[in-house]
Amino acid sequence: MWNASAAFLPSSFAMYMSMFAFSFALDRPSYGNSRRTLLATVSFAVGAVVGWPFALALAIPFVLEELFLFGADRVTPEVYLSWLFKRWSRLFTAGLCASLVFIPVIGIDSLAYGRLTIVPWNIVQYNIFGGAERGPDLYGTSPWSYYFLNLILNFNILVPLSVLALPALLVTYFVDNKRLGIFKPSVYESSPFMLLAIRLLPFYIWLGILTSQAHKEERFMFPAYPLLCFNAAVALYLMRGWQEALFIKITNSPYRASQSFLFARFTLSVLVATSMISFSRIMALWHYYHAPMTTVWAFETKELPRLLNATGLIPTYLGTRDDETPRIDLSSVKHFDLKLCVAKEWHRFPGSYLVPDGVAIEFVKSEFNGLLPGHFRNAPAQVNSSLWLRPGTSHVPDAQNDLNREEPSRYADVNSCDYLIDLDFPLHPRESPLEPRYAVDTKTWDRVFCRSFIDVKHSRLLTRAFWVPGEAWQKSNEFGDYCLLRNKGLVNQKEIDIKGRVIQGEI
């Protein structure tokens, strides 16, 4: 969840809003509580319209509860129709208010794209009504077990707890029916077990919908992460009630005897266990998979300042402490006309936000034969708008398609690359005509910066998924070199040229 919260993705925003919506929906619906209805509805709508439209499926139980369950109301047959009309009209009014979010969204999107655009509908249209030739399956499919395995990897023991929440509620109804209070509802009132079941349903609905889809990605589960934690917490609470009920029955003790440290330690042990496993997972991501981020960071903070220092574009602060060194201005790097290339590691590239302006990012042909991203180009003058400062967003690039067909114009010649990011496995070399071992081609490339990256194919499942200190654990893993490579000829010549221009005062 820590990873999802920081990801700059529509599903991350949908996760925020589903959590806000759910916090409002935890209140019981009642005749006089219009605030709950409005705030939950607006939160669900904002998450779907601004973020990801499919996240609206999480609102299904909330809608059913709002329309049909009594909640905190006591409804007799005489007032049922008026109560029902009030509930339905209130939800309809809240829906109309929530739909107002479409106005700024459509307005901003239409400005950005240069024409009337309803992005949420476009997403739904392509993924559901795209036809046989289009749709998400073009981008890969996974077995039904994908999400279960992925969730266990990220949430460990909380996953079985979250899945067992509804069965645990059913068991509690028979073995510890006072767990949710001593209140016994009449036919005119809602059972607390039913109300809790409604709040547990969204996670099951989301998991069921995503599991039934052939195309699966980890980010699709983001909106339901808070609900997974909620379900797990409820299951833990109910299971602790079973222990207390069993303790009372066996020992014939009063109810207060069940509130001993024994059961508090059970809850604490689960929290400590999941925290330790989660910490181990976080450390594994850092030690085994962090090399792409570190490599791009080294390019910006090590290699580019070296270039500027070597050519006299910025001074060298010898003997100056790091905290006293002025912040380096990398804007002068534009004079080098540098090209940073990515080959088979395109899918792990952290993003252009981490690369300074003035450095072009290009792809080099690899074994991958799908459609890679293109550059934002300057838009033609006729679509420029004084209300939108980035006209490139309104320009439809040439050779674009929605069929995931490879587009050769996306590629640059590797010989034109000043720098290249690549992964090499020296213990188990892998190469092909399209994916040579650039890192061992010492005639063309210098290794500027390398970090270890785990070799998944030659490491054990458990030891590559989690990190534990000590040689006994680490010896089951093997690693490759994730490297930033420098083109000797191109970069050396550019250094000479720029240094000469600096000396002559041209720069």
Short mmCIF file of C-alpha atoms in Angstrom, two decimals:
data_model
loop_
_atom_site.label_atom_id
_atom_site.label_comp_id
_atom_site.label_asym_id
_atom_site.label_seq_id
_atom_site.Cartn_x
_atom_site.Cartn_y
_atom_site.Cartn_z
CA MET A 1 0.00 0.00 0.00
CA TRP A 2 2.96 2.31 0.64
CA ASN A 3 3.94 1.79 -2.99
CA ALA A 4 0.44 2.46 -4.33
CA SER A 5 0.02 5.65 -2.31
CA ALA A 6 3.03 7.30 -3.95
CA ALA A 7 2.42 6.06 -7.50
CA PHE A 8 1.35 8.79 -9.93
CA LEU A 9 -1.44 6.68 -11.39
CA PRO A 10 -5.21 7.05 -11.89
CA SER A 11 -5.75 3.94 -9.78
CA SER A 12 -3.81 5.56 -6.92
CA PHE A 13 -6.13 8.56 -6.98
CA ALA A 14 -9.10 6.18 -7.11
CA MET A 15 -7.67 4.48 -4.02
CA TYR A 16 -7.58 7.79 -2.14
CA MET A 17 -11.17 8.59 -3.04
CA SER A 18 -12.51 5.10 -2.34
CA MET A 19 -10.95 5.36 1.12
CA PHE A 20 -12.62 8.74 1.70
CA ALA A 21 -15.95 7.39 0.41
CA PHE A 22 -15.73 4.33 2.59
CA SER A 23 -14.96 6.42 5.67
CA PHE A 24 -18.27 8.22 5.16
CA ALA A 25 -20.14 5.03 4.27
CA LEU A 26 -19.13 3.37 7.55
CA ASP A 27 -21.90 5.33 9.25
CA ARG A 28 -25.25 3.60 9.25
CA PRO A 29 -27.68 5.13 6.77
CA SER A 30 -30.59 6.91 8.38
CA TYR A 31 -33.51 9.10 7.45
CA GLY A 32 -31.87 12.26 8.75
CA ASN A 33 -28.24 11.61 7.73
CA SER A 34 -28.03 13.26 4.33
CA ARG A 35 -24.38 14.18 4.89
CA ARG A 36 -23.30 10.54 4.69
CA THR A 37 -25.10 10.03 1.40
CA LEU A 38 -23.78 13.19 -0.24
CA LEU A 39 -20.14 12.91 0.82
CA ALA A 40 -19.82 9.20 0.03
CA THR A 41 -21.50 9.63 -3.37
CA VAL A 42 -19.32 12.60 -4.31
CA SER A 43 -16.16 10.77 -3.21
CA PHE A 44 -17.01 7.70 -5.27
CA ALA A 45 -17.83 9.90 -8.27
CA VAL A 46 -14.62 11.95 -8.06
CA GLY A 47 -12.57 8.75 -7.83
CA ALA A 48 -14.27 7.35 -10.93
CA VAL A 49 -14.42 10.48 -13.10
CA VAL A 50 -11.09 12.10 -12.22
CA GLY A 51 -9.27 8.84 -11.54
CA TRP A 52 -10.43 5.53 -12.95
CA PRO A 53 -14.07 4.90 -14.02
CA PHE A 54 -14.05 1.20 -13.15
CA ALA A 55 -13.52 2.09 -9.47
CA LEU A 56 -17.23 2.96 -9.36
CA ALA A 57 -17.90 -0.78 -8.93
CA LEU A 58 -16.79 -0.37 -5.31
CA ALA A 59 -19.90 1.75 -4.71
CA ILE A 60 -22.36 -1.05 -5.54
CA PRO A 61 -22.89 -2.23 -1.92
CA PHE A 62 -23.18 1.39 -0.73
CA VAL A 63 -25.92 2.05 -3.29
CA LEU A 64 -27.83 -1.09 -2.33
CA GLU A 65 -27.58 -0.23 1.35
CA GLU A 66 -28.72 3.34 0.78
CA LEU A 67 -31.73 2.21 -1.25
CA PHE A 68 -32.97 -0.86 0.58
CA LEU A 69 -31.53 -1.31 4.09
CA PHE A 70 -33.07 0.40 7.09
CA GLY A 71 -29.71 1.13 8.70
CA ALA A 72 -30.28 3.22 11.82
CA ASP A 73 -33.97 3.74 10.99
CA ARG A 74 -36.90 1.81 12.42
CA VAL A 75 -39.36 1.49 9.56
CA THR A 76 -42.86 0.16 10.07
CA PRO A 77 -45.11 -0.90 7.17
CA GLU A 78 -47.15 2.30 7.51
CA VAL A 79 -44.20 4.57 6.68
CA TYR A 80 -42.25 2.22 4.43
CA LEU A 81 -43.25 3.80 1.10
CA SER A 82 -42.52 7.34 2.24
CA TRP A 83 -39.23 6.16 3.74
CA LEU A 84 -38.33 4.42 0.48
CA PHE A 85 -39.17 7.51 -1.57
CA LYS A 86 -37.04 9.67 0.71
CA ARG A 87 -34.06 7.32 0.42
CA TRP A 88 -34.27 6.99 -3.37
CA SER A 89 -34.76 10.71 -3.98
CA ARG A 90 -31.88 11.55 -1.61
CA LEU A 91 -29.47 9.24 -3.44
CA PHE A 92 -30.68 10.57 -6.80
CA THR A 93 -30.06 14.15 -5.65
CA ALA A 94 -26.60 13.21 -4.36
CA GLY A 95 -25.87 11.60 -7.72
CA LEU A 96 -26.86 14.77 -9.56
CA CYS A 97 -24.57 16.83 -7.34
CA ALA A 98 -21.73 14.36 -7.86
CA SER A 99 -22.20 14.48 -11.63
CA LEU A 100 -21.17 18.14 -11.58
CA VAL A 101 -17.58 16.94 -11.39
CA PHE A 102 -17.91 16.14 -15.10
CA ILE A 103 -18.00 19.85 -15.93
CA PRO A 104 -14.40 20.77 -14.96
CA VAL A 105 -13.06 17.38 -16.05
CA ILE A 106 -14.56 17.56 -19.55
CA GLY A 107 -13.63 21.23 -19.82
CA ILE A 108 -9.96 20.71 -18.92
CA ASP A 109 -9.62 17.55 -21.01
CA SER A 110 -11.21 19.23 -24.02
CA LEU A 111 -8.79 22.14 -23.72
CA ALA A 112 -5.85 19.76 -23.47
CA TYR A 113 -6.90 17.60 -26.44
CA GLY A 114 -8.14 20.46 -28.60
CA ARG A 115 -11.60 18.97 -29.10
CA LEU A 116 -14.57 17.79 -27.05
CA THR A 117 -13.32 14.78 -25.08
CA ILE A 118 -14.93 12.66 -22.38
CA VAL A 119 -11.96 10.68 -21.08
CA PRO A 120 -13.84 8.39 -18.64
CA TRP A 121 -16.09 7.26 -21.50
CA ASN A 122 -13.09 6.71 -23.78
CA ILE A 123 -11.54 4.42 -21.18
CA VAL A 124 -14.72 2.39 -20.82
CA GLN A 125 -15.33 2.32 -24.57
CA TYR A 126 -11.88 0.97 -25.42
CA ASN A 127 -11.65 -1.59 -22.63
CA ILE A 128 -15.20 -2.94 -22.80
CA PHE A 129 -16.67 -2.00 -26.20
CA GLY A 130 -13.47 -1.95 -28.23
CA GLY A 131 -14.35 -5.03 -30.25
CA ALA A 132 -12.37 -8.18 -30.96
CA GLU A 133 -9.29 -6.36 -32.29
CA ARG A 134 -8.98 -3.93 -29.38
CA GLY A 135 -9.07 -4.06 -25.64
CA PRO A 136 -6.80 -4.74 -22.67
CA ASP A 137 -5.98 -8.34 -23.65
CA LEU A 138 -3.65 -7.00 -26.35
CA TYR A 139 -1.24 -6.01 -23.60
CA GLY A 140 -0.87 -9.45 -22.04
CA THR A 141 -2.91 -11.96 -20.05
CA SER A 142 -2.35 -13.75 -16.75
CA PRO A 143 -3.89 -16.78 -14.99
CA TRP A 144 -6.70 -16.45 -12.47
CA SER A 145 -4.26 -16.85 -9.58
CA TYR A 146 -2.31 -13.68 -10.43
CA TYR A 147 -4.00 -11.33 -7.96
CA PHE A 148 -4.02 -13.84 -5.11
CA LEU A 149 -0.28 -14.41 -5.46
CA ASN A 150 0.45 -10.72 -5.89
CA LEU A 151 -1.64 -9.75 -2.87
CA ILE A 152 0.02 -12.38 -0.71
CA LEU A 153 3.39 -11.00 -1.78
CA ASN A 154 2.42 -7.46 -0.73
CA PHE A 155 0.02 -8.04 2.17
CA ASN A 156 1.12 -11.51 3.38
CA ILE A 157 -1.12 -12.85 6.16
CA LEU A 158 -3.66 -10.04 5.78
CA VAL A 159 -4.85 -11.58 2.49
CA PRO A 160 -6.31 -14.81 3.92
CA LEU A 161 -7.79 -12.77 6.75
CA SER A 162 -9.47 -10.39 4.28
CA VAL A 163 -10.87 -13.28 2.23
CA LEU A 164 -12.17 -15.00 5.38
CA ALA A 165 -13.97 -11.90 6.66
CA LEU A 166 -17.46 -12.85 5.41
CA PRO A 167 -17.21 -16.53 6.45
CA ALA A 168 -15.91 -15.35 9.82
CA LEU A 169 -18.94 -13.09 10.18
CA LEU A 170 -21.23 -16.05 9.48
CA VAL A 171 -19.45 -18.19 12.08
CA THR A 172 -19.65 -15.33 14.59
CA TYR A 173 -23.40 -15.12 14.09
CA PHE A 174 -23.73 -18.65 15.49
CA VAL A 175 -20.93 -18.86 18.06
CA ASP A 176 -20.62 -15.28 19.34
CA ASN A 177 -23.74 -13.39 18.30
CA LYS A 178 -23.18 -10.71 20.95
CA ARG A 179 -19.91 -9.68 19.36
CA LEU A 180 -21.60 -6.81 17.49
CA GLY A 181 -23.71 -5.77 20.47
CA ILE A 182 -26.59 -7.16 22.44
CA PHE A 183 -29.09 -5.42 20.18
CA LYS A 184 -31.67 -7.80 18.67
CA PRO A 185 -33.31 -6.18 15.64
CA SER A 186 -36.94 -6.59 14.86
CA VAL A 187 -38.35 -7.04 11.36
CA TYR A 188 -38.50 -3.24 11.14
CA GLU A 189 -34.76 -2.79 11.76
CA SER A 190 -31.50 -3.85 10.12
CA SER A 191 -29.32 -6.49 11.68
CA PRO A 192 -25.80 -5.33 12.60
CA PHE A 193 -24.52 -8.48 10.91
CA MET A 194 -26.18 -7.46 7.65
CA LEU A 195 -24.80 -3.93 7.90
CA LEU A 196 -21.28 -5.23 8.49
CA ALA A 197 -21.62 -7.74 5.64
CA ILE A 198 -22.49 -4.88 3.27
CA ARG A 199 -19.26 -3.15 4.28
CA LEU A 200 -17.22 -6.28 3.63
CA LEU A 201 -18.66 -6.86 0.15
CA PRO A 202 -16.75 -4.23 -1.89
CA PHE A 203 -13.44 -6.07 -1.61
CA TYR A 204 -15.00 -9.33 -2.80
CA ILE A 205 -16.71 -7.58 -5.71
CA TRP A 206 -13.50 -5.91 -6.81
CA LEU A 207 -11.42 -9.07 -6.46
CA GLY A 208 -14.03 -11.06 -8.39
CA ILE A 209 -14.26 -8.55 -11.24
CA LEU A 210 -10.51 -8.27 -11.69
CA THR A 211 -9.88 -12.00 -11.39
CA SER A 212 -12.40 -12.67 -14.16
CA GLN A 213 -10.47 -10.39 -16.55
CA ALA A 214 -7.70 -11.94 -18.65
CA HIS A 215 -5.50 -8.83 -18.56
CA LYS A 216 -4.17 -8.29 -15.05
CA GLU A 217 -1.85 -5.70 -13.53
CA GLU A 218 -0.88 -4.97 -9.95
CA ARG A 219 -2.03 -1.35 -10.20
CA PHE A 220 -5.60 -2.45 -10.91
CA MET A 221 -5.92 -3.63 -7.31
CA PHE A 222 -4.91 -0.26 -5.83
CA PRO A 223 -8.45 1.09 -5.25
CA ALA A 224 -9.30 -1.89 -3.04
CA TYR A 225 -6.18 -1.84 -0.86
CA PRO A 226 -7.86 0.09 2.01
CA LEU A 227 -10.80 -2.32 1.84
CA LEU A 228 -8.47 -5.31 2.06
CA CYS A 229 -7.04 -3.89 5.29
CA PHE A 230 -10.53 -3.25 6.63
CA ASN A 231 -11.69 -6.79 5.88
CA ALA A 232 -8.58 -8.22 7.50
CA ALA A 233 -9.11 -6.11 10.63
CA VAL A 234 -12.73 -7.25 10.90
CA ALA A 235 -11.75 -10.91 10.49
CA LEU A 236 -9.09 -10.55 13.19
CA TYR A 237 -11.59 -8.93 15.54
CA LEU A 238 -14.16 -11.69 14.97
CA MET A 239 -11.64 -14.50 15.38
CA ARG A 240 -10.53 -13.03 18.65
CA GLY A 241 -14.20 -13.16 19.70
CA TRP A 242 -14.27 -16.90 18.98
CA GLN A 243 -11.34 -17.39 21.32
CA GLU A 244 -12.99 -15.35 24.04
CA ALA A 245 -16.28 -17.23 23.65
CA LEU A 246 -14.47 -20.57 23.77
CA PHE A 247 -12.51 -19.47 26.84
CA ILE A 248 -15.70 -18.49 28.66
CA LYS A 249 -17.41 -21.76 27.78
CA ILE A 250 -14.51 -23.98 28.84
CA THR A 251 -13.68 -22.14 32.07
CA ASN A 252 -17.24 -21.05 32.98
CA SER A 253 -15.74 -17.62 33.64
CA PRO A 254 -17.66 -14.33 33.53
CA TYR A 255 -17.39 -12.28 30.37
CA ARG A 256 -14.81 -9.92 31.90
CA ALA A 257 -12.41 -12.84 32.23
CA SER A 258 -12.19 -13.00 28.44
CA GLN A 259 -10.65 -9.53 28.40
CA SER A 260 -7.30 -10.83 29.58
CA PHE A 261 -3.89 -10.15 28.11
CA LEU A 262 -3.97 -13.56 26.40
CA PHE A 263 -6.32 -12.37 23.66
CA ALA A 264 -4.72 -8.96 23.37
CA ARG A 265 -1.43 -10.76 22.70
CA PHE A 266 -3.10 -12.68 19.85
CA THR A 267 -4.02 -9.45 18.10
CA LEU A 268 -0.58 -7.99 18.76
CA SER A 269 1.17 -11.11 17.46
CA VAL A 270 -0.69 -10.86 14.14
CA LEU A 271 0.18 -7.18 13.77
CA VAL A 272 3.83 -7.78 14.62
CA ALA A 273 4.05 -10.74 12.23
CA THR A 274 2.56 -8.88 9.27
CA SER A 275 4.71 -5.83 10.01
CA MET A 276 7.90 -7.91 10.05
CA ILE A 277 7.02 -9.72 6.81
CA SER A 278 6.10 -6.41 5.19
CA PHE A 279 9.39 -4.87 6.29
CA SER A 280 11.21 -7.83 4.79
CA ARG A 281 9.37 -7.27 1.51
CA ILE A 282 10.23 -3.56 1.49
CA MET A 283 13.89 -4.34 2.07
CA ALA A 284 13.79 -6.91 -0.75
CA LEU A 285 12.44 -4.28 -3.15
CA TRP A 286 15.22 -1.93 -2.09
CA HIS A 287 18.11 -4.41 -2.21
CA TYR A 288 17.01 -6.51 -5.20
CA TYR A 289 14.93 -4.25 -7.46
CA HIS A 290 15.92 -0.65 -6.78
CA ALA A 291 18.75 -0.48 -9.35
CA PRO A 292 16.69 1.25 -12.12
CA MET A 293 15.89 4.19 -9.83
CA THR A 294 19.44 4.38 -8.49
CA THR A 295 20.93 4.26 -11.97
CA VAL A 296 18.85 7.16 -13.31
CA TRP A 297 19.58 9.09 -10.11
CA ALA A 298 23.31 8.54 -10.68
CA PHE A 299 22.98 9.84 -14.23
CA GLU A 300 21.51 13.11 -12.95
CA THR A 301 23.63 13.60 -9.82
CA LYS A 302 26.97 12.06 -10.85
CA GLU A 303 27.50 11.83 -14.59
CA LEU A 304 25.89 15.07 -15.77
CA PRO A 305 27.71 17.21 -13.15
CA ARG A 306 30.95 15.49 -14.20
CA LEU A 307 30.32 16.51 -17.80
CA LEU A 308 29.64 20.10 -16.84
CA ASN A 309 32.71 20.22 -14.59
CA ALA A 310 34.98 18.68 -17.23
CA THR A 311 33.95 21.24 -19.83
CA GLY A 312 34.03 24.27 -17.55
CA LEU A 313 30.31 24.95 -17.60
CA ILE A 314 30.12 24.83 -13.79
CA PRO A 315 32.93 25.32 -11.24
CA THR A 316 34.42 22.54 -9.18
CA TYR A 317 33.96 23.05 -5.44
CA LEU A 318 37.06 21.36 -4.05
CA GLY A 319 37.22 21.01 -0.27
CA THR A 320 33.63 22.20 0.16
CA ARG A 321 31.30 20.23 2.33
CA ASP A 322 28.26 18.73 0.61
CA ASP A 323 25.83 20.80 2.66
CA GLU A 324 27.68 23.99 1.67
CA THR A 325 27.95 23.22 -2.05
CA PRO A 326 25.52 25.33 -4.13
CA ARG A 327 22.79 23.47 -5.96
CA ILE A 328 24.03 22.47 -9.40
CA ASP A 329 22.20 24.07 -12.33
CA LEU A 330 21.89 21.38 -15.00
CA SER A 331 20.31 23.62 -17.62
CA SER A 332 23.66 23.92 -19.45
CA VAL A 333 23.47 20.23 -20.33
CA LYS A 334 21.33 21.24 -23.32
CA HIS A 335 24.50 22.27 -25.17
CA PHE A 336 25.59 18.62 -25.36
CA ASP A 337 22.44 17.47 -27.18
CA LEU A 338 22.61 14.23 -25.23
CA LYS A 339 20.57 11.14 -25.99
CA LEU A 340 19.80 8.64 -23.21
CA CYS A 341 18.62 5.32 -24.66
CA VAL A 342 16.79 2.36 -23.21
CA ALA A 343 16.70 -1.05 -24.90
CA LYS A 344 15.18 -4.16 -23.37
CA GLU A 345 14.82 -2.37 -20.02
CA TRP A 346 12.10 -0.05 -21.35
CA HIS A 347 9.52 -1.54 -18.95
CA ARG A 348 11.64 -0.76 -15.87
CA PHE A 349 12.59 2.78 -16.87
CA PRO A 350 11.50 4.98 -13.93
CA GLY A 351 10.23 7.84 -16.09
CA SER A 352 11.30 11.01 -17.83
CA TYR A 353 10.53 13.09 -14.73
CA LEU A 354 13.85 11.89 -13.30
CA VAL A 355 15.83 12.99 -16.36
CA PRO A 356 16.74 16.71 -16.64
CA ASP A 357 15.43 18.87 -19.47
CA GLY A 358 17.82 18.97 -22.37
CA VAL A 359 18.42 15.20 -22.43
CA ALA A 360 16.41 13.26 -25.03
CA ILE A 361 15.12 9.82 -24.11
CA GLU A 362 14.97 7.27 -26.91
CA PHE A 363 14.18 3.58 -27.30
CA VAL A 364 16.46 1.06 -28.98
CA LYS A 365 14.96 -1.95 -30.75
CA SER A 366 14.82 -5.11 -28.62
CA GLU A 367 12.89 -8.38 -28.72
CA PHE A 368 9.74 -6.53 -27.64
CA ASN A 369 7.38 -6.09 -30.61
CA GLY A 370 4.59 -3.95 -29.18
CA LEU A 371 3.90 -0.22 -29.29
CA LEU A 372 6.23 1.96 -27.22
CA PRO A 373 5.47 5.53 -26.08
CA GLY A 374 6.25 8.45 -28.35
CA HIS A 375 7.41 11.99 -27.74
CA PHE A 376 5.19 15.00 -27.19
CA ARG A 377 5.74 17.18 -30.24
CA ASN A 378 4.99 20.85 -30.79
CA ALA A 379 1.41 21.16 -32.00
CA PRO A 380 0.51 22.78 -35.33
CA ALA A 381 -0.45 26.44 -34.96
CA GLN A 382 -4.14 25.88 -35.75
CA VAL A 383 -4.71 23.87 -32.55
CA ASN A 384 -2.85 26.24 -30.22
CA SER A 385 -4.97 27.79 -27.50
CA SER A 386 -4.24 30.78 -25.31
CA LEU A 387 -6.07 28.96 -22.50
CA TRP A 388 -3.75 25.94 -22.57
CA LEU A 389 0.01 26.30 -22.12
CA ARG A 390 1.00 22.88 -23.48
CA PRO A 391 -0.35 22.65 -27.04
CA GLY A 392 1.58 19.43 -27.63
CA THR A 393 -1.14 17.51 -25.80
CA SER A 394 -3.61 18.37 -28.58
CA HIS A 395 -1.41 17.04 -31.35
CA VAL A 396 -2.16 13.48 -32.50
CA PRO A 397 1.22 11.98 -33.44
CA ASP A 398 1.71 10.22 -36.74
CA ALA A 399 1.92 6.44 -36.86
CA GLN A 400 -0.17 6.06 -33.70
CA ASN A 401 -2.44 3.05 -33.20
CA ASP A 402 -4.62 1.47 -30.54
CA LEU A 403 -3.86 -2.13 -31.56
CA ASN A 404 -0.49 -2.41 -29.78
CA ARG A 405 1.23 -2.78 -33.14
CA GLU A 406 4.94 -2.08 -33.24
CA GLU A 407 5.90 1.27 -34.69
CA PRO A 408 9.49 1.38 -36.07
CA SER A 409 9.62 5.18 -35.89
CA ARG A 410 9.76 4.90 -32.10
CA TYR A 411 13.32 3.53 -32.26
CA ALA A 412 16.69 5.26 -32.43
CA ASP A 413 19.92 3.83 -33.80
CA VAL A 414 21.97 2.53 -30.87
CA ASN A 415 25.08 4.05 -32.44
CA SER A 416 23.53 7.51 -32.00
CA CYS A 417 23.05 7.03 -28.25
CA ASP A 418 25.36 8.92 -25.90
CA TYR A 419 24.21 6.86 -22.92
CA LEU A 420 22.45 3.52 -22.64
CA ILE A 421 20.73 1.80 -19.74
CA ASP A 422 21.00 -1.98 -19.87
CA LEU A 423 20.93 -5.09 -17.70
CA ASP A 424 23.55 -7.82 -18.00
CA PHE A 425 23.78 -11.20 -16.27
CA PRO A 426 27.47 -12.23 -16.35
CA LEU A 427 26.88 -15.55 -14.54
CA HIS A 428 24.14 -16.58 -16.97
CA PRO A 429 24.69 -14.53 -20.16
CA ARG A 430 21.69 -13.96 -22.38
CA GLU A 431 21.92 -12.32 -25.77
CA SER A 432 20.36 -12.27 -29.19
CA PRO A 433 20.87 -10.25 -32.39
CA LEU A 434 18.41 -7.65 -31.07
CA GLU A 435 19.64 -7.79 -27.47
CA PRO A 436 23.44 -7.99 -27.47
CA ARG A 437 25.43 -7.68 -24.27
CA TYR A 438 26.17 -3.96 -24.48
CA ALA A 439 27.74 -3.94 -21.02
CA VAL A 440 30.65 -6.19 -22.13
CA ASP A 441 31.29 -4.28 -25.35
CA THR A 442 34.23 -2.33 -23.89
CA LYS A 443 35.28 -0.97 -27.28
CA THR A 444 32.11 1.10 -27.55
CA TRP A 445 30.80 1.51 -24.00
CA ASP A 446 32.20 2.57 -20.63
CA ARG A 447 30.46 1.46 -17.47
CA VAL A 448 29.63 4.73 -15.73
CA PHE A 449 27.54 3.29 -12.91
CA CYS A 450 26.31 -0.22 -12.10
CA ARG A 451 24.19 -1.69 -9.36
CA SER A 452 23.23 -5.28 -8.66
CA PHE A 453 19.83 -6.45 -9.84
CA ILE A 454 18.42 -9.84 -8.93
CA ASP A 455 18.39 -12.64 -11.50
CA VAL A 456 14.84 -13.88 -11.07
CA LYS A 457 15.33 -16.99 -13.20
CA HIS A 458 18.23 -18.24 -11.11
CA SER A 459 17.07 -17.24 -7.61
CA ARG A 460 14.69 -19.06 -5.33
CA LEU A 461 11.14 -17.79 -5.05
CA LEU A 462 11.18 -17.14 -1.31
CA THR A 463 14.62 -15.56 -1.10
CA ARG A 464 14.01 -13.21 -4.04
CA ALA A 465 10.62 -12.14 -2.70
CA PHE A 466 11.79 -11.31 0.83
CA TRP A 467 14.99 -10.04 2.36
CA VAL A 468 16.62 -11.56 5.44
CA PRO A 469 20.13 -10.60 6.61
CA GLY A 470 22.81 -13.22 6.56
CA GLU A 471 24.75 -15.21 4.00
CA ALA A 472 22.63 -18.34 4.43
CA TRP A 473 19.63 -16.54 2.93
CA GLN A 474 21.47 -14.47 0.34
CA LYS A 475 23.44 -17.34 -1.18
CA SER A 476 20.25 -18.62 -2.80
CA ASN A 477 20.08 -15.48 -4.95
CA GLU A 478 22.07 -14.54 -8.03
CA PHE A 479 22.48 -11.06 -9.44
CA GLY A 480 23.21 -9.19 -12.64
CA ASP A 481 24.59 -5.73 -13.37
CA TYR A 482 22.15 -2.91 -14.02
CA CYS A 483 24.33 -0.31 -15.72
CA LEU A 484 24.48 3.17 -17.12
CA LEU A 485 26.77 2.91 -20.14
CA ARG A 486 28.57 5.78 -21.86
CA ASN A 487 29.39 5.80 -25.56
CA LYS A 488 33.14 6.44 -25.54
CA GLY A 489 33.47 8.02 -28.94
CA LEU A 490 30.37 10.21 -28.92
CA VAL A 491 30.67 11.60 -25.39
CA ASN A 492 34.43 12.18 -25.57
CA GLN A 493 34.04 14.13 -28.81
CA LYS A 494 31.21 16.20 -27.34
CA GLU A 495 33.33 16.99 -24.28
CA ILE A 496 36.14 18.23 -26.52
CA ASP A 497 33.78 20.32 -28.66
CA ILE A 498 31.95 21.92 -25.72
CA LYS A 499 35.19 22.65 -23.85
CA GLY A 500 36.54 24.38 -26.93
CA ARG A 501 33.40 26.51 -27.29
CA VAL A 502 33.60 27.45 -23.61
CA ILE A 503 37.24 28.55 -23.98
CA GLN A 504 36.33 30.61 -27.05
CA GLY A 505 33.47 32.25 -25.17
CA GLU A 506 30.75 30.87 -27.42
CA ILE A 507 28.92 29.42 -24.43
#
